[in-house]
């Protein structure tokens, strides 16, 4: 009887993994289709399909009582966000993250990495063949002269290409850093320069270079990667970026006086601060932020944290930032120092770009780390797993309860 039960459990786990990876592959496909010049008329239906697949994985996974409590809390906040903003991304993200329990996150990340690269190569091939999309982007942008030839390889525009190169490079470092040598880092710096020359995107140049250098320091600086101050510094950088974003949303309002230094900084940021309010309703200015969003707020602009609070609301935004900070600290506990590099790279980049704040789950690689580590973040008192609930027993001991 026990063997039969174990067999059923194994079969259910396998079925759950099949559902998860099918959903993940469809999410990758959605991202590739979004990057192409083709308008996907079935995007909403595909989102419903992936939600169903991840939900099936949740139904086939065993969770502890504490985990169910965390799931319920996250679900309530996500539901409030949905009813307040009319956006279902928060609900989809919660189900996706929860469904990753029992999934080898590195295998999932490799699926995203190679699946996205394959999709990008297909788009490039279609562009070169003249079937879909353009090879070059000749449109002007902030700080880019009219007629400047910029490479886009079928993904719509040069900025989008540079953003995808950065994201894939960051994910690649995370996945394969253990095999990387000095010449690999030198190659990535060359790739960074080539990406800038091809796309004329200064933001990508700076973030890619910073990511490569930070990864190099963390890999070869054994004392640095274990030091608490490094992770506290990363958390401080994230919070500093959020505070700056709040201030930018405040001063971007045309009713407010923008100080000279902010105007100069906005020029360096190629108009991102001014771009927050360039809409009839004032866009993402601070006075438009609501506790759980508003269905009329649909405007797109670059600054990621501003978009996060504007689209989804103040409460979900605070929760997202808090989880980002807790995840950084969890990476220290797990000795996952390259996870820290990935999170910090995405966290800093989100200040000025909204790549990770979108309806596309497979574009935000931090969600894969959150899916891997969320069970260990429930105050279990153990670095490597949720099995031992040390803090709970200490609490009970204070009142004289025995084990």
Tab-separated table of C-alpha atoms in Angstrom:
chain	number	residue	atom	x	y	z
A	1	UNK	CA	0.000	0.000	0.000
A	2	UNK	CA	2.869	2.345	0.859
A	3	UNK	CA	4.599	1.616	-2.468
A	4	UNK	CA	1.376	2.340	-4.351
A	5	UNK	CA	1.025	5.671	-2.526
A	6	UNK	CA	4.635	6.587	-3.312
A	7	UNK	CA	4.088	5.712	-6.977
A	8	UNK	CA	0.988	7.910	-7.154
A	9	UNK	CA	2.908	10.729	-5.492
A	10	UNK	CA	5.776	10.379	-7.952
A	11	UNK	CA	3.409	10.344	-10.926
A	12	UNK	CA	1.624	13.420	-9.628
A	13	UNK	CA	4.934	15.247	-9.161
A	14	UNK	CA	5.975	14.341	-12.697
A	15	UNK	CA	2.634	15.559	-14.074
A	16	UNK	CA	3.083	18.795	-12.134
A	17	UNK	CA	6.536	19.333	-13.636
A	18	UNK	CA	5.151	18.715	-17.126
A	19	UNK	CA	2.481	21.362	-16.540
A	20	UNK	CA	5.083	23.789	-15.194
A	21	UNK	CA	7.482	23.457	-18.109
A	22	UNK	CA	4.689	23.612	-20.672
A	23	UNK	CA	3.559	26.870	-19.067
A	24	UNK	CA	7.117	28.197	-18.987
A	25	UNK	CA	7.680	27.404	-22.677
A	26	UNK	CA	4.467	29.196	-23.603
A	27	UNK	CA	5.560	32.223	-21.517
A	28	UNK	CA	8.866	32.289	-23.437
A	29	UNK	CA	6.961	32.114	-26.715
A	30	UNK	CA	4.794	35.053	-25.626
A	31	UNK	CA	7.913	37.138	-24.921
A	32	UNK	CA	9.418	36.340	-28.324
A	33	UNK	CA	6.167	37.170	-30.108
A	34	UNK	CA	5.988	40.459	-28.193
A	35	UNK	CA	9.528	41.346	-29.288
A	36	UNK	CA	8.669	40.672	-32.929
A	37	UNK	CA	6.915	43.056	-35.293
A	38	UNK	CA	3.897	40.750	-35.403
A	39	UNK	CA	0.856	41.615	-33.294
A	40	UNK	CA	-0.193	38.550	-31.318
A	41	UNK	CA	-4.029	38.427	-31.282
A	42	UNK	CA	-4.092	35.435	-28.926
A	43	UNK	CA	-1.877	36.885	-26.183
A	44	UNK	CA	-4.689	37.059	-23.623
A	45	UNK	CA	-5.706	33.462	-24.293
A	46	UNK	CA	-2.082	32.315	-23.962
A	47	UNK	CA	-1.828	34.074	-20.601
A	48	UNK	CA	-4.922	32.204	-19.441
A	49	UNK	CA	-3.370	28.943	-20.621
A	50	UNK	CA	-0.137	29.490	-18.694
A	51	UNK	CA	-2.075	30.522	-15.592
A	52	UNK	CA	-4.037	27.272	-15.791
A	53	UNK	CA	-0.862	25.195	-16.243
A	54	UNK	CA	0.903	26.821	-13.290
A	55	UNK	CA	-2.264	26.482	-11.201
A	56	UNK	CA	-2.355	22.751	-12.013
A	57	UNK	CA	1.243	22.504	-10.838
A	58	UNK	CA	0.211	24.157	-7.554
A	59	UNK	CA	-2.613	21.627	-7.139
A	60	UNK	CA	-0.109	18.778	-7.594
A	61	UNK	CA	2.386	20.137	-5.050
A	62	UNK	CA	2.460	19.542	-1.312
A	63	UNK	CA	2.785	22.647	0.867
A	64	UNK	CA	3.167	23.017	4.615
A	65	UNK	CA	0.637	24.901	6.725
A	66	UNK	CA	3.042	27.819	6.978
A	67	UNK	CA	3.489	27.868	3.211
A	68	UNK	CA	-0.280	27.849	2.670
A	69	UNK	CA	-0.572	30.810	5.041
A	70	UNK	CA	2.017	32.707	2.981
A	71	UNK	CA	0.241	31.739	-0.245
A	72	UNK	CA	-3.080	32.957	1.160
A	73	UNK	CA	-1.593	36.298	2.205
A	74	UNK	CA	0.075	36.808	-1.186
A	75	UNK	CA	-3.149	35.782	-2.917
A	76	UNK	CA	-5.212	38.308	-0.964
A	77	UNK	CA	-2.835	41.141	-1.872
A	78	UNK	CA	-2.732	40.030	-5.512
A	79	UNK	CA	-6.539	39.806	-5.638
A	80	UNK	CA	-6.860	43.316	-4.162
A	81	UNK	CA	-4.438	44.517	-6.823
A	82	UNK	CA	-6.525	42.831	-9.514
A	83	UNK	CA	-9.803	44.349	-8.350
A	84	UNK	CA	-8.182	47.751	-7.856
A	85	UNK	CA	-6.137	48.017	-11.045
A	86	UNK	CA	-7.937	45.597	-13.357
A	87	UNK	CA	-4.554	43.939	-14.076
A	88	UNK	CA	-4.158	40.218	-13.556
A	89	UNK	CA	-0.336	40.136	-13.608
A	90	UNK	CA	-0.052	40.114	-9.813
A	91	UNK	CA	-2.270	37.018	-9.577
A	92	UNK	CA	-0.361	35.310	-12.384
A	93	UNK	CA	2.984	36.115	-10.756
A	94	UNK	CA	1.889	34.721	-7.372
A	95	UNK	CA	0.697	31.468	-8.944
A	96	UNK	CA	3.896	31.173	-10.999
A	97	UNK	CA	6.195	31.775	-8.017
A	98	UNK	CA	4.237	29.378	-5.788
A	99	UNK	CA	4.254	26.703	-8.504
A	100	UNK	CA	8.064	26.625	-8.515
A	101	UNK	CA	8.262	24.663	-5.284
A	102	UNK	CA	9.944	21.365	-6.134
A	103	UNK	CA	11.278	22.695	-9.441
A	104	UNK	CA	15.015	22.798	-10.075
A	105	UNK	CA	15.273	26.550	-10.617
A	106	UNK	CA	18.532	26.329	-12.543
A	107	UNK	CA	16.970	23.930	-15.042
A	108	UNK	CA	14.027	26.310	-15.367
A	109	UNK	CA	16.409	29.229	-15.869
A	110	UNK	CA	18.363	27.314	-18.499
A	111	UNK	CA	15.067	26.654	-20.277
A	112	UNK	CA	14.359	30.398	-20.282
A	113	UNK	CA	17.941	31.226	-21.307
A	114	UNK	CA	18.231	28.898	-24.284
A	115	UNK	CA	14.584	29.232	-25.272
A	116	UNK	CA	14.874	33.016	-25.412
A	117	UNK	CA	18.160	32.883	-27.334
A	118	UNK	CA	16.585	30.485	-29.842
A	119	UNK	CA	13.619	32.826	-30.270
A	120	UNK	CA	15.866	35.859	-30.724
A	121	UNK	CA	17.881	34.022	-33.384
A	122	UNK	CA	14.673	33.137	-35.228
A	123	UNK	CA	13.601	36.809	-35.176
A	124	UNK	CA	17.029	37.856	-36.461
A	125	UNK	CA	16.848	35.259	-39.233
A	126	UNK	CA	13.369	36.424	-40.283
A	127	UNK	CA	14.577	40.038	-40.322
A	128	UNK	CA	17.615	39.226	-42.506
A	129	UNK	CA	15.359	37.229	-44.834
A	130	UNK	CA	12.996	40.185	-45.158
A	131	UNK	CA	10.057	38.162	-43.871
A	132	UNK	CA	9.321	39.874	-40.552
A	133	UNK	CA	10.861	42.868	-38.837
A	134	UNK	CA	13.836	45.037	-39.666
A	135	UNK	CA	17.548	44.481	-39.247
A	136	UNK	CA	18.254	48.153	-38.501
A	137	UNK	CA	16.382	50.824	-36.571
A	138	UNK	CA	16.777	54.294	-38.120
A	139	UNK	CA	14.379	56.124	-35.804
A	140	UNK	CA	15.721	58.871	-33.578
A	141	UNK	CA	15.711	58.604	-29.805
A	142	UNK	CA	16.824	60.615	-26.818
A	143	UNK	CA	20.430	61.552	-27.438
A	144	UNK	CA	20.442	59.785	-30.824
A	145	UNK	CA	20.665	61.783	-34.024
A	146	UNK	CA	17.998	61.403	-36.706
A	147	UNK	CA	19.031	58.797	-39.269
A	148	UNK	CA	21.554	57.046	-37.024
A	149	UNK	CA	21.704	53.391	-38.025
A	150	UNK	CA	21.133	51.172	-35.009
A	151	UNK	CA	20.951	47.400	-34.959
A	152	UNK	CA	17.649	45.859	-33.836
A	153	UNK	CA	17.655	42.361	-35.438
A	154	UNK	CA	13.903	42.064	-35.732
A	155	UNK	CA	12.986	42.979	-32.138
A	156	UNK	CA	11.323	46.312	-32.895
A	157	UNK	CA	13.972	48.825	-31.862
A	158	UNK	CA	17.602	49.073	-30.831
A	159	UNK	CA	16.834	49.794	-27.176
A	160	UNK	CA	14.851	46.567	-26.911
A	161	UNK	CA	17.733	44.606	-28.443
A	162	UNK	CA	20.253	46.112	-26.018
A	163	UNK	CA	17.914	45.356	-23.114
A	164	UNK	CA	17.573	41.716	-24.146
A	165	UNK	CA	21.344	41.340	-24.556
A	166	UNK	CA	21.839	42.695	-21.028
A	167	UNK	CA	19.166	40.430	-19.541
A	168	UNK	CA	20.456	37.282	-21.260
A	169	UNK	CA	24.057	38.133	-20.398
A	170	UNK	CA	23.111	38.546	-16.732
A	171	UNK	CA	21.217	35.252	-16.713
A	172	UNK	CA	24.098	33.519	-18.513
A	173	UNK	CA	26.567	34.707	-15.870
A	174	UNK	CA	24.310	33.330	-13.155
A	175	UNK	CA	23.987	29.937	-14.820
A	176	UNK	CA	27.559	29.375	-15.964
A	177	UNK	CA	29.772	31.464	-13.663
A	178	UNK	CA	31.363	28.392	-12.102
A	179	UNK	CA	32.965	27.517	-15.444
A	180	UNK	CA	33.917	31.087	-16.326
A	181	UNK	CA	37.565	32.143	-16.591
A	182	UNK	CA	39.173	35.547	-16.857
A	183	UNK	CA	38.887	35.525	-20.642
A	184	UNK	CA	35.125	34.986	-20.380
A	185	UNK	CA	34.782	38.223	-18.416
A	186	UNK	CA	37.002	39.985	-20.943
A	187	UNK	CA	34.740	38.670	-23.703
A	188	UNK	CA	31.646	39.973	-21.904
A	189	UNK	CA	33.220	43.434	-21.635
A	190	UNK	CA	33.897	43.324	-25.376
A	191	UNK	CA	30.275	42.246	-25.917
A	192	UNK	CA	29.192	45.222	-23.811
A	193	UNK	CA	31.134	47.657	-25.990
A	194	UNK	CA	29.894	46.011	-29.192
A	195	UNK	CA	26.309	46.195	-27.956
A	196	UNK	CA	26.713	49.908	-27.344
A	197	UNK	CA	28.307	50.522	-30.754
A	198	UNK	CA	25.532	48.562	-32.464
A	199	UNK	CA	22.579	50.044	-30.558
A	200	UNK	CA	23.915	53.401	-29.267
A	201	UNK	CA	22.250	52.729	-25.922
A	202	UNK	CA	24.199	54.252	-23.039
A	203	UNK	CA	21.979	52.744	-20.362
A	204	UNK	CA	22.748	49.207	-21.499
A	205	UNK	CA	26.455	50.040	-21.712
A	206	UNK	CA	26.598	51.206	-18.094
A	207	UNK	CA	24.439	48.446	-16.608
A	208	UNK	CA	26.127	45.664	-18.582
A	209	UNK	CA	29.606	46.881	-17.624
A	210	UNK	CA	28.614	47.216	-13.960
A	211	UNK	CA	27.090	43.715	-13.968
A	212	UNK	CA	30.216	42.128	-15.462
A	213	UNK	CA	32.517	43.903	-13.003
A	214	UNK	CA	30.339	43.041	-9.997
A	215	UNK	CA	30.162	39.389	-11.078
A	216	UNK	CA	33.947	39.302	-11.474
A	217	UNK	CA	34.471	40.757	-7.987
A	218	UNK	CA	31.983	38.349	-6.411
A	219	UNK	CA	33.539	35.304	-8.103
A	220	UNK	CA	37.151	36.072	-7.287
A	221	UNK	CA	36.682	37.975	-4.029
A	222	UNK	CA	35.948	35.139	-1.618
A	223	UNK	CA	35.911	37.400	1.435
A	224	UNK	CA	33.798	40.019	-0.317
A	225	UNK	CA	31.058	37.623	-1.393
A	226	UNK	CA	30.539	36.427	2.183
A	227	UNK	CA	30.622	39.868	3.811
A	228	UNK	CA	27.345	41.118	5.237
A	229	UNK	CA	28.051	44.707	4.226
A	230	UNK	CA	27.982	43.731	0.535
A	231	UNK	CA	24.410	42.460	0.798
A	232	UNK	CA	23.366	45.355	3.018
A	233	UNK	CA	24.875	47.614	0.353
A	234	UNK	CA	22.797	45.891	-2.309
A	235	UNK	CA	19.628	46.349	-0.267
A	236	UNK	CA	20.550	50.009	0.296
A	237	UNK	CA	21.052	50.447	-3.459
A	238	UNK	CA	17.599	49.010	-4.158
A	239	UNK	CA	15.930	51.192	-1.528
A	240	UNK	CA	17.867	54.232	-2.741
A	241	UNK	CA	16.595	53.602	-6.257
A	242	UNK	CA	13.024	53.323	-5.012
A	243	UNK	CA	13.327	56.560	-2.985
A	244	UNK	CA	14.746	58.332	-6.023
A	245	UNK	CA	11.860	56.995	-8.123
A	246	UNK	CA	9.323	58.346	-5.625
A	247	UNK	CA	11.047	61.738	-5.725
A	248	UNK	CA	11.123	61.656	-9.539
A	249	UNK	CA	7.387	60.937	-9.609
A	250	UNK	CA	6.880	63.944	-7.330
A	251	UNK	CA	9.015	66.489	-9.208
A	252	UNK	CA	7.856	65.283	-12.629
A	253	UNK	CA	4.426	66.732	-11.944
A	254	UNK	CA	4.224	69.937	-13.992
A	255	UNK	CA	2.687	71.681	-10.980
A	256	UNK	CA	5.964	71.211	-9.144
A	257	UNK	CA	9.126	73.167	-9.661
A	258	UNK	CA	11.874	70.940	-10.959
A	259	UNK	CA	15.278	71.891	-9.448
A	260	UNK	CA	18.160	72.560	-11.817
A	261	UNK	CA	20.071	69.485	-10.686
A	262	UNK	CA	17.054	67.305	-11.449
A	263	UNK	CA	16.768	68.853	-14.900
A	264	UNK	CA	20.445	68.123	-15.566
A	265	UNK	CA	20.037	64.579	-14.276
A	266	UNK	CA	16.955	64.137	-16.443
A	267	UNK	CA	19.058	65.177	-19.448
A	268	UNK	CA	21.603	62.490	-18.553
A	269	UNK	CA	18.746	59.996	-18.183
A	270	UNK	CA	17.542	60.995	-21.670
A	271	UNK	CA	14.255	62.510	-20.513
A	272	UNK	CA	13.026	59.645	-18.374
A	273	UNK	CA	11.867	61.853	-15.487
A	274	UNK	CA	9.979	64.254	-17.739
A	275	UNK	CA	8.531	61.262	-19.582
A	276	UNK	CA	6.646	60.175	-16.462
A	277	UNK	CA	3.953	62.856	-16.803
A	278	UNK	CA	3.811	63.308	-20.586
A	279	UNK	CA	0.119	62.301	-20.703
A	280	UNK	CA	-3.234	64.041	-20.412
A	281	UNK	CA	-3.949	62.618	-16.969
A	282	UNK	CA	-0.458	63.373	-15.670
A	283	UNK	CA	0.743	59.785	-16.106
A	284	UNK	CA	2.718	58.311	-13.256
A	285	UNK	CA	3.053	61.452	-11.131
A	286	UNK	CA	2.942	60.838	-7.390
A	287	UNK	CA	-0.552	62.259	-6.896
A	288	UNK	CA	-1.921	59.587	-9.261
A	289	UNK	CA	-0.672	56.693	-7.173
A	290	UNK	CA	-3.426	54.660	-5.496
A	291	UNK	CA	-3.268	51.963	-2.818
A	292	UNK	CA	-4.121	49.203	-5.299
A	293	UNK	CA	-3.902	50.920	-8.661
A	294	UNK	CA	-6.565	52.179	-11.013
A	295	UNK	CA	-7.909	50.508	-14.204
A	296	UNK	CA	-7.630	53.807	-16.091
A	297	UNK	CA	-3.858	53.941	-15.592
A	298	UNK	CA	-2.438	52.230	-18.664
A	299	UNK	CA	0.322	54.612	-19.781
A	300	UNK	CA	3.812	53.288	-20.586
A	301	UNK	CA	7.030	55.064	-19.576
A	302	UNK	CA	10.577	53.992	-18.805
A	303	UNK	CA	11.108	54.354	-15.059
A	304	UNK	CA	10.368	50.896	-13.696
A	305	UNK	CA	9.605	51.500	-10.033
A	306	UNK	CA	7.368	54.432	-10.896
A	307	UNK	CA	5.459	52.189	-13.280
A	308	UNK	CA	5.278	49.482	-10.593
A	309	UNK	CA	3.592	51.788	-8.080
A	310	UNK	CA	1.523	53.557	-10.743
A	311	UNK	CA	0.160	50.425	-12.423
A	312	UNK	CA	-0.298	48.094	-9.468
A	313	UNK	CA	-0.628	50.380	-6.464
A	314	UNK	CA	1.335	51.485	-3.424
A	315	UNK	CA	0.678	48.368	-1.314
A	316	UNK	CA	1.707	45.813	-4.007
A	317	UNK	CA	4.673	48.039	-4.873
A	318	UNK	CA	5.909	48.068	-1.273
A	319	UNK	CA	5.437	44.299	-1.080
A	320	UNK	CA	7.456	43.804	-4.268
A	321	UNK	CA	10.325	45.966	-3.008
A	322	UNK	CA	10.269	44.215	0.375
A	323	UNK	CA	10.442	40.800	-1.291
A	324	UNK	CA	13.355	42.018	-3.418
A	325	UNK	CA	15.289	43.022	-0.296
A	326	UNK	CA	14.460	39.768	1.514
A	327	UNK	CA	15.525	37.798	-1.547
A	328	UNK	CA	18.921	39.514	-1.547
A	329	UNK	CA	19.437	38.466	2.063
A	330	UNK	CA	18.254	34.944	1.295
A	331	UNK	CA	20.895	34.715	-1.430
A	332	UNK	CA	23.491	35.377	1.248
A	333	UNK	CA	22.044	32.571	3.387
A	334	UNK	CA	22.030	30.221	0.409
A	335	UNK	CA	25.572	31.337	-0.521
A	336	UNK	CA	24.149	32.182	-3.934
A	337	UNK	CA	26.324	35.209	-4.584
A	338	UNK	CA	25.628	35.271	-8.314
A	339	UNK	CA	21.942	35.338	-7.469
A	340	UNK	CA	22.754	38.540	-5.607
A	341	UNK	CA	24.427	39.897	-8.756
A	342	UNK	CA	21.371	39.062	-10.859
A	343	UNK	CA	18.939	40.643	-8.397
A	344	UNK	CA	21.016	43.790	-7.963
A	345	UNK	CA	21.475	44.184	-11.721
A	346	UNK	CA	17.727	43.927	-12.305
A	347	UNK	CA	16.973	46.063	-9.255
A	348	UNK	CA	19.199	48.944	-10.338
A	349	UNK	CA	18.181	48.707	-13.991
A	350	UNK	CA	14.514	48.933	-12.990
A	351	UNK	CA	15.092	52.467	-11.695
A	352	UNK	CA	15.480	53.740	-15.265
A	353	UNK	CA	13.971	50.942	-17.379
A	354	UNK	CA	10.751	48.951	-16.955
A	355	UNK	CA	11.895	45.722	-18.610
A	356	UNK	CA	11.027	43.700	-15.492
A	357	UNK	CA	7.757	45.543	-14.806
A	358	UNK	CA	5.496	44.154	-17.487
A	359	UNK	CA	2.824	41.570	-18.201
A	360	UNK	CA	5.520	39.089	-19.309
A	361	UNK	CA	6.680	36.693	-16.584
A	362	UNK	CA	9.498	35.199	-18.676
A	363	UNK	CA	11.180	38.619	-18.955
A	364	UNK	CA	11.763	38.941	-15.218
A	365	UNK	CA	14.401	36.416	-14.168
A	366	UNK	CA	14.240	37.534	-10.532
A	367	UNK	CA	10.870	35.772	-10.330
A	368	UNK	CA	12.642	32.472	-10.987
A	369	UNK	CA	14.923	33.054	-8.001
A	370	UNK	CA	11.969	34.082	-5.862
A	371	UNK	CA	10.200	30.891	-6.905
A	372	UNK	CA	13.235	28.874	-5.823
A	373	UNK	CA	13.744	30.512	-2.444
A	374	UNK	CA	10.344	31.639	-1.153
A	375	UNK	CA	9.783	28.496	1.009
A	376	UNK	CA	13.130	29.147	2.714
A	377	UNK	CA	12.200	32.766	3.427
A	378	UNK	CA	9.392	31.875	5.841
A	379	UNK	CA	11.503	32.330	8.992
A	380	UNK	CA	12.448	28.665	9.238
A	381	UNK	CA	15.803	29.378	10.848
A	382	UNK	CA	17.738	27.184	8.433
A	383	UNK	CA	19.862	28.204	5.471
A	384	UNK	CA	19.402	25.148	3.291
A	385	UNK	CA	15.790	24.158	3.733
A	386	UNK	CA	12.395	24.741	5.306
A	387	UNK	CA	12.256	21.426	7.167
A	388	UNK	CA	13.539	22.674	10.511
A	389	UNK	CA	11.477	25.397	12.135
A	390	UNK	CA	13.981	26.542	14.743
A	391	UNK	CA	12.445	29.910	15.432
A	392	UNK	CA	9.032	28.346	16.074
A	393	UNK	CA	10.484	25.959	18.626
A	394	UNK	CA	12.357	28.785	20.330
A	395	UNK	CA	9.092	30.691	20.589
A	396	UNK	CA	7.370	27.695	22.140
A	397	UNK	CA	10.257	27.183	24.558
A	398	UNK	CA	9.711	30.662	25.947
A	399	UNK	CA	6.318	29.488	27.251
A	400	UNK	CA	7.611	26.207	28.606
A	401	UNK	CA	6.298	23.999	25.773
A	402	UNK	CA	8.243	20.853	25.037
A	403	UNK	CA	9.055	19.364	21.662
